[in-house]
Short mmCIF file of C-alpha atoms and ligand atoms in Angstrom, two decimals:
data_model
loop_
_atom_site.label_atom_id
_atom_site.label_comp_id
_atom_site.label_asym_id
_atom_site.label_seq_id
_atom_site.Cartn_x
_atom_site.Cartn_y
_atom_site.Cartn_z
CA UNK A 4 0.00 0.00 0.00
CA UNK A 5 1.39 3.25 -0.63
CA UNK A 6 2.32 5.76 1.51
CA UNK A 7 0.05 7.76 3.59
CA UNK A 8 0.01 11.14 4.64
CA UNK A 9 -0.38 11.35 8.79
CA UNK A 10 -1.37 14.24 10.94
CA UNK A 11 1.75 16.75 11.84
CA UNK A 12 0.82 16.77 15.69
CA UNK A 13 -1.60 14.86 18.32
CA UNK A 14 -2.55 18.68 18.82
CA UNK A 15 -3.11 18.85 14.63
CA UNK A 16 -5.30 15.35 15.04
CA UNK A 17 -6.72 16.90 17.85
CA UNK A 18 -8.26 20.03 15.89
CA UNK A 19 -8.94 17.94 13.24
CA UNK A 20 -11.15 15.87 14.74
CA UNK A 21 -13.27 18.63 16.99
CA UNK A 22 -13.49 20.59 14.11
CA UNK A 23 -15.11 17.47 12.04
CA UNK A 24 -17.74 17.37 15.55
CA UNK A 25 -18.38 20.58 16.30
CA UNK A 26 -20.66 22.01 13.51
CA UNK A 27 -23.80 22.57 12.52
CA UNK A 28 -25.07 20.03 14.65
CA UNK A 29 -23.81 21.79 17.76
CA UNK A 30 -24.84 25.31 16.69
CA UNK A 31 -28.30 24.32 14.44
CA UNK A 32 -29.00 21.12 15.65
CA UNK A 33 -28.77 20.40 19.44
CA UNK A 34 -30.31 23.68 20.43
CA UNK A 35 -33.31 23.30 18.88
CA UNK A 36 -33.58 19.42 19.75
CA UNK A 37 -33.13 20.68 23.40
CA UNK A 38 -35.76 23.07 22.69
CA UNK A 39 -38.27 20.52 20.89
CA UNK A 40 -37.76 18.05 23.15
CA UNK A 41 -37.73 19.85 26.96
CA UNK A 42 -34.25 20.79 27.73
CA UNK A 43 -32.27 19.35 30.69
CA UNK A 44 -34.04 15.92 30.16
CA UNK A 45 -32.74 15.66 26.37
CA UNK A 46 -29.06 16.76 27.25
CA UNK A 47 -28.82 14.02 30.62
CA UNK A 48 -30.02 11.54 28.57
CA UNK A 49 -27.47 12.77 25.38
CA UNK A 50 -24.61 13.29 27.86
CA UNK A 51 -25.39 10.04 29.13
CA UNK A 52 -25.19 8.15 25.33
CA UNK A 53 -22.02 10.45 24.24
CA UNK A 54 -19.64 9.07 27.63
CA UNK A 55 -21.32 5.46 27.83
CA UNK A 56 -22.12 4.29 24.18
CA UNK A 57 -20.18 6.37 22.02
CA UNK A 58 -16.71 7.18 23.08
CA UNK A 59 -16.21 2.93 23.03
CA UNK A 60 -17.67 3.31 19.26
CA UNK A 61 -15.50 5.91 18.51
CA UNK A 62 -12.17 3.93 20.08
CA UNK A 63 -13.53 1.17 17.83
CA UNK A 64 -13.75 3.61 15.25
CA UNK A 65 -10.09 4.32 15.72
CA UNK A 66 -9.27 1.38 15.92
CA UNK A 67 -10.50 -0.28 13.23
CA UNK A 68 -9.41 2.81 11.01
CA UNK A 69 -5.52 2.81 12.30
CA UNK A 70 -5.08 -1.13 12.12
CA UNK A 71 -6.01 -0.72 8.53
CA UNK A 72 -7.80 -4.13 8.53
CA UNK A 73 -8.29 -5.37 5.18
CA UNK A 74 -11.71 -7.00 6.35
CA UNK A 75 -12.92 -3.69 6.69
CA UNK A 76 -13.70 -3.09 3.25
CA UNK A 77 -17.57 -3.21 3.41
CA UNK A 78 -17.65 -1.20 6.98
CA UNK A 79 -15.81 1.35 4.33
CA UNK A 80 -18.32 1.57 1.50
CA UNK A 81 -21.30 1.64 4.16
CA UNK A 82 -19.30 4.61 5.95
CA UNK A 83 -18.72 6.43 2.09
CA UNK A 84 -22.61 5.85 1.58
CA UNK A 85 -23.32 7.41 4.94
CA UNK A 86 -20.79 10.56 3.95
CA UNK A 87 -22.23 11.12 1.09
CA UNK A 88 -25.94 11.34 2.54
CA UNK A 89 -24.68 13.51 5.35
CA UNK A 90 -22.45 15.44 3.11
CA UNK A 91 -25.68 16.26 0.85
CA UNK A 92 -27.69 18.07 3.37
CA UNK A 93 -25.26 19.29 5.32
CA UNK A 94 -23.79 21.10 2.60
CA UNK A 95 -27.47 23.02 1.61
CA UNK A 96 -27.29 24.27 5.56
CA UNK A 97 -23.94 25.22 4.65
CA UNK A 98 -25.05 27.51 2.02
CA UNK A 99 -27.48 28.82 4.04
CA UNK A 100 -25.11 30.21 6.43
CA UNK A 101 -23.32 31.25 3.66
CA UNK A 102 -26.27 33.49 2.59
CA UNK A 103 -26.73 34.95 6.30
CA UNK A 104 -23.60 35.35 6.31
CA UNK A 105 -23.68 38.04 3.01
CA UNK A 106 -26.85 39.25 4.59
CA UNK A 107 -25.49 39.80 8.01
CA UNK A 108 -22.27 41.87 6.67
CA UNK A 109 -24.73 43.68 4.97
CA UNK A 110 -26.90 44.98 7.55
CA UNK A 111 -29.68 42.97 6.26
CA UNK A 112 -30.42 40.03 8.66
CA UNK A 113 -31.37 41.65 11.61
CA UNK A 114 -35.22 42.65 12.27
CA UNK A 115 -37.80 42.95 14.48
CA UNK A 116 -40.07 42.06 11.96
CA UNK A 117 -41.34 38.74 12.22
CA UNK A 118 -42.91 38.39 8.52
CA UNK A 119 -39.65 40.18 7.53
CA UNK A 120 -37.54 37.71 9.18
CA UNK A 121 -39.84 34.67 7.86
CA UNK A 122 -39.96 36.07 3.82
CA UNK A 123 -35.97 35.99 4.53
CA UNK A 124 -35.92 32.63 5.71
CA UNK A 125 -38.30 31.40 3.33
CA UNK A 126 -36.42 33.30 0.46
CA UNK A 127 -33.18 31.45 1.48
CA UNK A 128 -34.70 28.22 1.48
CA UNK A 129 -36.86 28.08 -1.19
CA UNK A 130 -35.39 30.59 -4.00
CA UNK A 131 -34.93 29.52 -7.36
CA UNK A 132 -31.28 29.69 -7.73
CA UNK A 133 -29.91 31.13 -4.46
CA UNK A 134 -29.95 27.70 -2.05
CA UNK A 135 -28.13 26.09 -5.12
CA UNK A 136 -25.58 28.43 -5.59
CA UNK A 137 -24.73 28.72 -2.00
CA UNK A 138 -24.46 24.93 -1.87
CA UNK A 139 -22.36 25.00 -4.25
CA UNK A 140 -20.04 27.57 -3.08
CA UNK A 141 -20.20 25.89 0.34
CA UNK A 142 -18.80 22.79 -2.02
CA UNK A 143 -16.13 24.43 -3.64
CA UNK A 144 -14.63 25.93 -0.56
CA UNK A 145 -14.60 22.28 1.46
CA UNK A 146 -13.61 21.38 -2.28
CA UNK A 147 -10.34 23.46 -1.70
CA UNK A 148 -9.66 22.96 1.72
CA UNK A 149 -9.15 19.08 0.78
CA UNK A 150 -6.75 20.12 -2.70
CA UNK A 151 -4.16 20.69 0.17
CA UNK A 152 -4.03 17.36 1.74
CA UNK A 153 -3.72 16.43 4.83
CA UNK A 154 -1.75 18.86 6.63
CA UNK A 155 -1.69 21.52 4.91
CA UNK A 156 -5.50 21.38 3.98
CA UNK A 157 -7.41 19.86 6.94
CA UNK A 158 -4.78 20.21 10.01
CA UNK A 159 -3.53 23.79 8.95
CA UNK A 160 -7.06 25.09 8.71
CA UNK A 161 -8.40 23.42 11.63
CA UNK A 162 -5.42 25.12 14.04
CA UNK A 163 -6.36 28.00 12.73
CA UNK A 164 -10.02 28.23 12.83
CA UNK A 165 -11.34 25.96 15.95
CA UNK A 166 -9.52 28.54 18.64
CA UNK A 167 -11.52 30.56 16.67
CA UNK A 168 -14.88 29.30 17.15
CA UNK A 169 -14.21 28.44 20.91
CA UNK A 170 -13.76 32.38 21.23
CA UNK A 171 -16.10 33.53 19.58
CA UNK A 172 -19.18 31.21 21.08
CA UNK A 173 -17.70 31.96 24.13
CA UNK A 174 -18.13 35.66 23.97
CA UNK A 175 -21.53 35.50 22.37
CA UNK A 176 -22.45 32.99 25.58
CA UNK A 177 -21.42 35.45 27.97
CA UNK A 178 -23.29 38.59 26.22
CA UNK A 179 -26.30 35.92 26.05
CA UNK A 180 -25.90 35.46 30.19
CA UNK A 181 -26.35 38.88 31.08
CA UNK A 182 -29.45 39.88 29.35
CA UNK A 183 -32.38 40.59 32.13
CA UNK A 184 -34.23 37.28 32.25
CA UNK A 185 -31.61 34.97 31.03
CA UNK A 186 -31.82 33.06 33.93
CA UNK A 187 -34.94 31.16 33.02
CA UNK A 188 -32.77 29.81 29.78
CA UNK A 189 -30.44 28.55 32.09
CA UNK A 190 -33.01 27.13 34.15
CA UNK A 191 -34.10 25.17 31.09
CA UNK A 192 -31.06 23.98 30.14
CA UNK A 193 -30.21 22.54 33.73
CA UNK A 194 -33.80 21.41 35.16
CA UNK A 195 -34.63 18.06 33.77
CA UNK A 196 -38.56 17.27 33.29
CA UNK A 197 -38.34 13.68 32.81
CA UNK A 198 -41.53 13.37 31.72
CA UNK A 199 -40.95 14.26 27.93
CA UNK A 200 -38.73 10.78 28.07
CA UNK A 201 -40.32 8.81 25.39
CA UNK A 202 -39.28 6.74 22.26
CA UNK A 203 -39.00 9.44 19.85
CA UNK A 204 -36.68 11.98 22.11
CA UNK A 205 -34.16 8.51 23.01
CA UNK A 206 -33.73 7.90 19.28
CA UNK A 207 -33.28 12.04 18.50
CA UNK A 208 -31.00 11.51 21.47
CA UNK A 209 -29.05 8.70 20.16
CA UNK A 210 -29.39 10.09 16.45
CA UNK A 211 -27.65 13.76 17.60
CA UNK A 212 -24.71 11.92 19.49
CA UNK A 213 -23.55 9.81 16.85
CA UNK A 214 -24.17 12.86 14.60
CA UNK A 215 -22.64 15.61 16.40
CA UNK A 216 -19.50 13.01 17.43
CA UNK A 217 -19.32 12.68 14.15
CA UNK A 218 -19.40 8.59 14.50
CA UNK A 219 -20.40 5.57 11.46
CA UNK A 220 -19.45 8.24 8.97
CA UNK A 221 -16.26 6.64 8.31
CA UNK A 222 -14.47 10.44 9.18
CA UNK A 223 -12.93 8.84 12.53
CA UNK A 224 -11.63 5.83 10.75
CA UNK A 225 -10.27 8.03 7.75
CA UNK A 226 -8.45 10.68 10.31
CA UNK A 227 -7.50 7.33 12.67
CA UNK A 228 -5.72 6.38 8.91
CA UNK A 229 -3.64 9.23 8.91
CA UNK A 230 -2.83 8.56 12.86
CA UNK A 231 0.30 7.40 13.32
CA UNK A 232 1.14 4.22 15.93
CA UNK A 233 2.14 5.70 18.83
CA UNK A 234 -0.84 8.41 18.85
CA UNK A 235 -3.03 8.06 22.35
CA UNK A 236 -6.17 6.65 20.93
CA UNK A 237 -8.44 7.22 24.17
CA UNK A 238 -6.90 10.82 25.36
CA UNK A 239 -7.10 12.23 21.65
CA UNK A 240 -10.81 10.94 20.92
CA UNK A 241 -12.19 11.63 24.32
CA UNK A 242 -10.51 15.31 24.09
CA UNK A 243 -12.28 15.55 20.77
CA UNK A 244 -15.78 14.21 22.45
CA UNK A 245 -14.93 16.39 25.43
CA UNK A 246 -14.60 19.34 23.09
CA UNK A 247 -17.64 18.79 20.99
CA UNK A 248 -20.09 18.46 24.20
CA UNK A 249 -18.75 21.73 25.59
CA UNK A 250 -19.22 23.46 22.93
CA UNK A 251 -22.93 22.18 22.15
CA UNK A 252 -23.41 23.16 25.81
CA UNK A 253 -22.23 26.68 25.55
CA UNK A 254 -24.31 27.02 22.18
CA UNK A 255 -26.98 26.04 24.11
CA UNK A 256 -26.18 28.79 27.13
CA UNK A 257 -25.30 31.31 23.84
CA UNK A 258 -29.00 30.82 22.58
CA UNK A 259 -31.67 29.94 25.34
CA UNK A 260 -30.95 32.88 27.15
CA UNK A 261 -31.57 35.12 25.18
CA UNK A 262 -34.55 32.98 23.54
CA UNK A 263 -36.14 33.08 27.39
CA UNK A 264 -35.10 36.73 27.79
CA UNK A 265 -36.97 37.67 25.05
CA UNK A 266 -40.42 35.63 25.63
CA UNK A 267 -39.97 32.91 22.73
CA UNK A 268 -40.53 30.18 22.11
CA UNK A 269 -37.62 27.26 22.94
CA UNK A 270 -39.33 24.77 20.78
CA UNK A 271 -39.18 26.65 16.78
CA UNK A 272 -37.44 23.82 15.49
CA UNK A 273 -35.21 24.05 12.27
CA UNK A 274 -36.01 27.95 12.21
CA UNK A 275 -34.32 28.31 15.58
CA UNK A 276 -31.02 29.90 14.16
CA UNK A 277 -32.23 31.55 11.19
CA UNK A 278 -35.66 32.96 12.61
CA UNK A 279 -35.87 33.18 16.08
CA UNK A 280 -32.18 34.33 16.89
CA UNK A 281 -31.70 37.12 13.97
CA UNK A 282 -35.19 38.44 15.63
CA UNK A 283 -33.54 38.30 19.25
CA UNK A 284 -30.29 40.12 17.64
CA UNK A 285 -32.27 42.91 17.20
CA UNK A 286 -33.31 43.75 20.57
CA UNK A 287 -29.57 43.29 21.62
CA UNK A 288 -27.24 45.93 22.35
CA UNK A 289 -24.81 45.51 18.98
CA UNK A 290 -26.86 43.01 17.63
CA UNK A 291 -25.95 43.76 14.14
CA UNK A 292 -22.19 42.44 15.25
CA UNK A 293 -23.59 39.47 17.39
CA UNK A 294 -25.16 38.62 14.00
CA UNK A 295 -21.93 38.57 11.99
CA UNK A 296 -20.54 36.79 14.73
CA UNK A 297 -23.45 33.79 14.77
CA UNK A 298 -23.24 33.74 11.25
CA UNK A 299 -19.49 33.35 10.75
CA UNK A 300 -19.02 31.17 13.63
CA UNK A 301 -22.05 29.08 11.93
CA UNK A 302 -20.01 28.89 8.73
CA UNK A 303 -16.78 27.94 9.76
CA UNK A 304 -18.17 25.18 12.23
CA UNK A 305 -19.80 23.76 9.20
CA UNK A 306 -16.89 23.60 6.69
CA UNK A 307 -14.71 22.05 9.44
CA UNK A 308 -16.81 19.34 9.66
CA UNK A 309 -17.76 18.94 6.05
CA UNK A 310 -14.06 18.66 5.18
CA UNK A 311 -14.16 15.70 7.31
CA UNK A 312 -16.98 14.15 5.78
CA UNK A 313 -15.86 14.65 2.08
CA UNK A 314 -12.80 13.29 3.03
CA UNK A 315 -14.07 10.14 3.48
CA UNK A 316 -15.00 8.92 -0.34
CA UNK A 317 -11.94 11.04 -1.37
CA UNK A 318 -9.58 8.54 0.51
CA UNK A 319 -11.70 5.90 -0.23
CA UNK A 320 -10.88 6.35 -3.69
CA UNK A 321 -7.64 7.10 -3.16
CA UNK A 322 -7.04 4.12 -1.84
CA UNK A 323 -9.18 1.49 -3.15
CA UNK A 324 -8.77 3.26 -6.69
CA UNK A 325 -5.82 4.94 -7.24
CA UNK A 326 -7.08 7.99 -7.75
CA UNK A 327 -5.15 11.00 -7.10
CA UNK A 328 -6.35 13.72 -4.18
CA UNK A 329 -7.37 16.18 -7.02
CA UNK A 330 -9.24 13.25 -9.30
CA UNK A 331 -11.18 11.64 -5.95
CA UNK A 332 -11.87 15.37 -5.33
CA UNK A 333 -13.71 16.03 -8.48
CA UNK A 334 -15.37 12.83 -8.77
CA UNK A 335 -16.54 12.77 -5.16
CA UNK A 336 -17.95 16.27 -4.64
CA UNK A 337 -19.83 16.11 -8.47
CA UNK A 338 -21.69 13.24 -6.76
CA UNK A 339 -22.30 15.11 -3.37
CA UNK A 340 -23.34 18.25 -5.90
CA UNK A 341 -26.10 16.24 -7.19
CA UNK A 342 -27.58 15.18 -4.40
CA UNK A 343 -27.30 18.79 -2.65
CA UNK A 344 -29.21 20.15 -5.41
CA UNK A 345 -31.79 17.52 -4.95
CA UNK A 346 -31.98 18.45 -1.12
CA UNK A 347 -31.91 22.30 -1.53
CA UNK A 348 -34.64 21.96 -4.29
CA UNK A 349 -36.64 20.22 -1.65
CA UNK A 350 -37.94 23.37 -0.26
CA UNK A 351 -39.25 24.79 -3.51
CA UNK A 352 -39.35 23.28 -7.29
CA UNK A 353 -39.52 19.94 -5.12
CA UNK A 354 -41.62 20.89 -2.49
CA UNK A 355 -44.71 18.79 -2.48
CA UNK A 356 -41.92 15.28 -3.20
CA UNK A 357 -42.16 13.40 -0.36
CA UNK A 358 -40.56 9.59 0.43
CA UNK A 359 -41.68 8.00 2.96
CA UNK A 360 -43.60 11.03 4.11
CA UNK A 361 -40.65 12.84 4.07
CA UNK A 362 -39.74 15.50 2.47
CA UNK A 363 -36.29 15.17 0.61
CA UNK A 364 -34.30 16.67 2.72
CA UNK A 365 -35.53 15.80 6.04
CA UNK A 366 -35.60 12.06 4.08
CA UNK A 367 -31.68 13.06 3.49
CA UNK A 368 -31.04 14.05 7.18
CA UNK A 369 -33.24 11.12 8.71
CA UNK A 370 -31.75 8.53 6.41
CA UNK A 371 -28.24 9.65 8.11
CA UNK A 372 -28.33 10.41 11.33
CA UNK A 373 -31.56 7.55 12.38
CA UNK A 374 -30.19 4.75 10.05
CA UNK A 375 -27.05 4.73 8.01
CA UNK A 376 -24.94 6.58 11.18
CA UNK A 377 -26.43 3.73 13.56
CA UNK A 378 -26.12 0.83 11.38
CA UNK A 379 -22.57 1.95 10.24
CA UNK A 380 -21.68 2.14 14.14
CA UNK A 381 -22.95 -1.68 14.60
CA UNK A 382 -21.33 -2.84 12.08
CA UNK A 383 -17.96 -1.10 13.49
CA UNK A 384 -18.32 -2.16 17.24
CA UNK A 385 -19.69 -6.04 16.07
CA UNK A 386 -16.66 -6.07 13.84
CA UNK A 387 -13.93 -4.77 16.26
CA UNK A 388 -16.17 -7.00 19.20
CA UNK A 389 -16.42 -10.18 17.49
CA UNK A 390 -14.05 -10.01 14.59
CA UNK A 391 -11.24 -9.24 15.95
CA UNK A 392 -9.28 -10.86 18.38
CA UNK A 393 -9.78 -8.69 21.92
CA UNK A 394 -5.96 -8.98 21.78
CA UNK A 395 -5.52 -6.99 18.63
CA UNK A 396 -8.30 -4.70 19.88
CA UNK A 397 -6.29 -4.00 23.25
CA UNK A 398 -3.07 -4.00 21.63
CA UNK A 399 -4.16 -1.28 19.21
CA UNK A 400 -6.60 1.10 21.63
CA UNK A 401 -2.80 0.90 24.13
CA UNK A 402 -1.14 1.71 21.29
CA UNK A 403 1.24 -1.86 21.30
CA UNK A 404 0.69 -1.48 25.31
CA UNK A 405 3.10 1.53 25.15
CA UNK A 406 0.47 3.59 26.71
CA UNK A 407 -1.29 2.24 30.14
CA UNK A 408 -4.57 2.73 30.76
CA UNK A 409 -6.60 1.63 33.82
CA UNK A 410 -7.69 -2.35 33.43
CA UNK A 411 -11.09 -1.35 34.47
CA UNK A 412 -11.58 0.99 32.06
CA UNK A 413 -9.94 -1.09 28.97
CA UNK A 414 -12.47 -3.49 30.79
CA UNK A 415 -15.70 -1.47 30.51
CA UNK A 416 -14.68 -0.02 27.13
CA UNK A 417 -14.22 -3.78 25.80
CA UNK A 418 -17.75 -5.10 27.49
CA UNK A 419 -19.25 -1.79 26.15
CA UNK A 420 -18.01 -2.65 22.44
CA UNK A 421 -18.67 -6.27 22.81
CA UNK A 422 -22.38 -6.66 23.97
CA UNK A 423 -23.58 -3.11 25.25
CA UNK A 424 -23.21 -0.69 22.58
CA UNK A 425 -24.76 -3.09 19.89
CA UNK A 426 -27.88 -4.06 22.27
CA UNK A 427 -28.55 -0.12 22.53
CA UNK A 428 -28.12 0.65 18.96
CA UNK A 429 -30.01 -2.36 17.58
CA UNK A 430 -33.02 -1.71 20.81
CA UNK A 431 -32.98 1.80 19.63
CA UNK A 432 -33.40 1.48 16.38
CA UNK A 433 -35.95 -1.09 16.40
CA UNK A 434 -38.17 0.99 18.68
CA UNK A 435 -37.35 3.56 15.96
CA UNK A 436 -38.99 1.04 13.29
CA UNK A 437 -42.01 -0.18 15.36
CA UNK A 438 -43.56 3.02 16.67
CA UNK A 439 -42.82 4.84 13.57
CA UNK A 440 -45.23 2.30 12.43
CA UNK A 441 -47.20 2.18 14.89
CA UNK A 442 -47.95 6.35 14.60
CA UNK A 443 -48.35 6.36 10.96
N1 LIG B 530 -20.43 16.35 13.73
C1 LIG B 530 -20.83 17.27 12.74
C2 LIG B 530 -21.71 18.33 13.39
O1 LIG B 530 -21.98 18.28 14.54
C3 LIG B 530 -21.53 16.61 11.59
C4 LIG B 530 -20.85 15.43 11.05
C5 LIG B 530 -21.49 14.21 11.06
C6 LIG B 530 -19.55 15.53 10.59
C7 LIG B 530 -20.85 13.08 10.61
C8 LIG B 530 -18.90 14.38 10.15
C9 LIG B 530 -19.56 13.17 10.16
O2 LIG B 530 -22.14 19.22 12.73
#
């Protein structure tokens, strides 16, 4: 096998990976699942998923992807499948931010107006040529982040842009915090009502941590390719996890205080960053800048991950192929730019299409995050459970026992990959099945 390229630095693989997590599902996603589905209850029962289900998927993950195991080969085209249906949406929310983004530099975002803010909204989703062009712009720039490789594509513009997006959340969290009746945000976030628990908000649960982790994508095992052997496995991926979740949580302290402060709403929905916060903005104090801010941060959060996920067909067929970077490139994101039209068109030539009863984006984004994600992550913990000797598992996650770890939790992590992580995800997705059914 030829060569590969490998991350400069743990710190580069680091970056790398939080910037493939933290993205639009921190910033779009998770605070208006929280909101939908009754705050504190959602993020226990998340936090609880993301530290006892996932990080031993993602270590498999890593494992699997580092060891290079030839019988990995169908795990890989499931993951590229799974890429390229996340990679399709994602990329028309992408261009969306892209278009706030123009309209927030330009003064143009930011409204009191509800029916303003809504024609806006509606005008970026459903235009004739706008959501197309912004998806593909959004395209072209992951497009040319990728050209430079390795490290001097993904690393080099991951150190420089996730300090970046820690900052400026931050600051935007902290303006959010001291607006007069923020406290009943917080309140939100932090008082569980436990009795919105039902099926539906465990499998949104267990959908948005395998999606905001960034897990059965096949973007951990591609980055865990281009790990070298004596990388930490466990301190670099639960860094990355740790990372992710604090940044979802400070989104979420950035935008339900100021959603409570300013008597809306917590349960919009998709709208909640593009309606509902541009509206808040503009009883801030400098909400013009906040806007920029949102919008920028929004945008950069998204191509960091979206580099990740391209990334994954483009060394698939680099590898399986022989490809070169800039042929996989081409090939790869045409395919993705099909699909994204199909998605972004789904909210106005293709409006009334529906599959499923979906329409096809939220068929696009479902599809992912509820199936192909899940399934992708079985197949990766029953293969590094029960296809691989625990040996080679514990020898790889220790990094050829060079690095020790606490038997107990090598232990838990092993029973975890072995029986406990496939019961959930196969329990969780059957319940998904049968009261889907059962509702329609
Ligand atoms: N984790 C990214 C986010 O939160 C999305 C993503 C999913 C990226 C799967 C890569 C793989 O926005």
């Amino acid at each position: 096998m030829a060569k590969k390229e490998t991350f400069n630095s743990s710190f580069g693989l680091l970056v790398a990976l939080a910037g493939s997590a933290v993205g639009l599902g921190n910033l779009w996603r998770f605070p208006y699942l929280v909101g939908t589905n009754g705050g504190a209850a959602f993020i226990i029962i998340y936090l609880i998923f993301v530290f006892f289900l996932c990080l031993p998927i993602m270590y498999s993950e890593f494992v699997l992807g580092r060891r290079r195991h030839a019988g990995i080969k169908n795990i890989r085209i499931l993951s590229v499948i799974s890429a390229i249906c996340v990679i399709s949406f994602y990329s028309v929310v992408g261009g969306w931010s892209i278009g706030y983004l123009l309209k927030a530099l330009t003064f143009s975002v930011v409204s009191p107006s509800s029916e303003y803010l809504e024609a806006v909204y509606q005008q970026t989703l459903g235009g004739a040529w706008s959501p197309i062009i912004n998806a593909f712009i959004f395209i072209a720039i992951t497009f040319s982040v990728l050209l430079f490789g390795v490290r001097k594509g993904i690393e080099r513009y991951s150190k420089f842009m996730m300090p970046m997006l820690f900052l400026i959340i931050i600051a935007i969290a902290s303006y959010s915090l001291t607006l007069p009746g923020a406290s009943k945000g917080v309140s939100f976030l932090l008082k569980p009502d436990f009795s919105k628990v039902n099926a539906d908000m465990l499998i949104a649960a267990l959908g948005q941590a395998f999606f905001s982790l960034s897990l059965g994508c096949g973007t951990i095992l591609t980055y865990a390719s281009y790990t070298k052997k004596s990388e930490n496995i466990i301190k670099t991926s639960s860094l990355s996890a740790l990372s992710d979740t604090i940044f979802a949580i400070i989104a979420g302290l950035a935008i339900m205080p100021a959603v409570f402060a300013f008597g809306i709403s917590p349960s919009e929905g998709p709208g909640l960053a593009f309606v509902t916060l541009p509206h808040i903005f503009s009883q801030m104090a400098g909400g013009q800048i906040i806007a920029i801010l949102f919008f920028v941060t929004l945008f950069i959060a998204a191509v960091t991950s979206s580099i990740s996920l391209l990334e994954v067909p483009v060394s698939y067929l680099m590898d399986k192929h022989r490809l070169s970077r800039k042929s996989a490139l081409i090939l790869s994101s045409s395919l993705v730019l099909c699909f994204a039209v199909l998605c972004a068109l789904s909210f106005g030539l293709l409006k009334g299409v529906t599959v499923f009863g979906f329409s096809i984006f939220d068929g696009f984004d479902k599809l992912s995050a509820n199936v192909l994600m899940p399934i992708t992550g079985l197949a990766v913990v029953l293969y590094a459970g029960w296809m691989m000797k625990k040996k080679d598992f514990i020898d790889e996650i220790t990094s050829g026992h060079t690095i020790k770890y606490k038997s107990l939790l090598l232990k838990y992590v092993y029973v975890s990959v072995k029986y406990i992580a496939p019961i959930v995800i196969l329990l969780i997705m059957l319940m998904g099945i049968f009261y889907t059914s059962i509702k329609h």
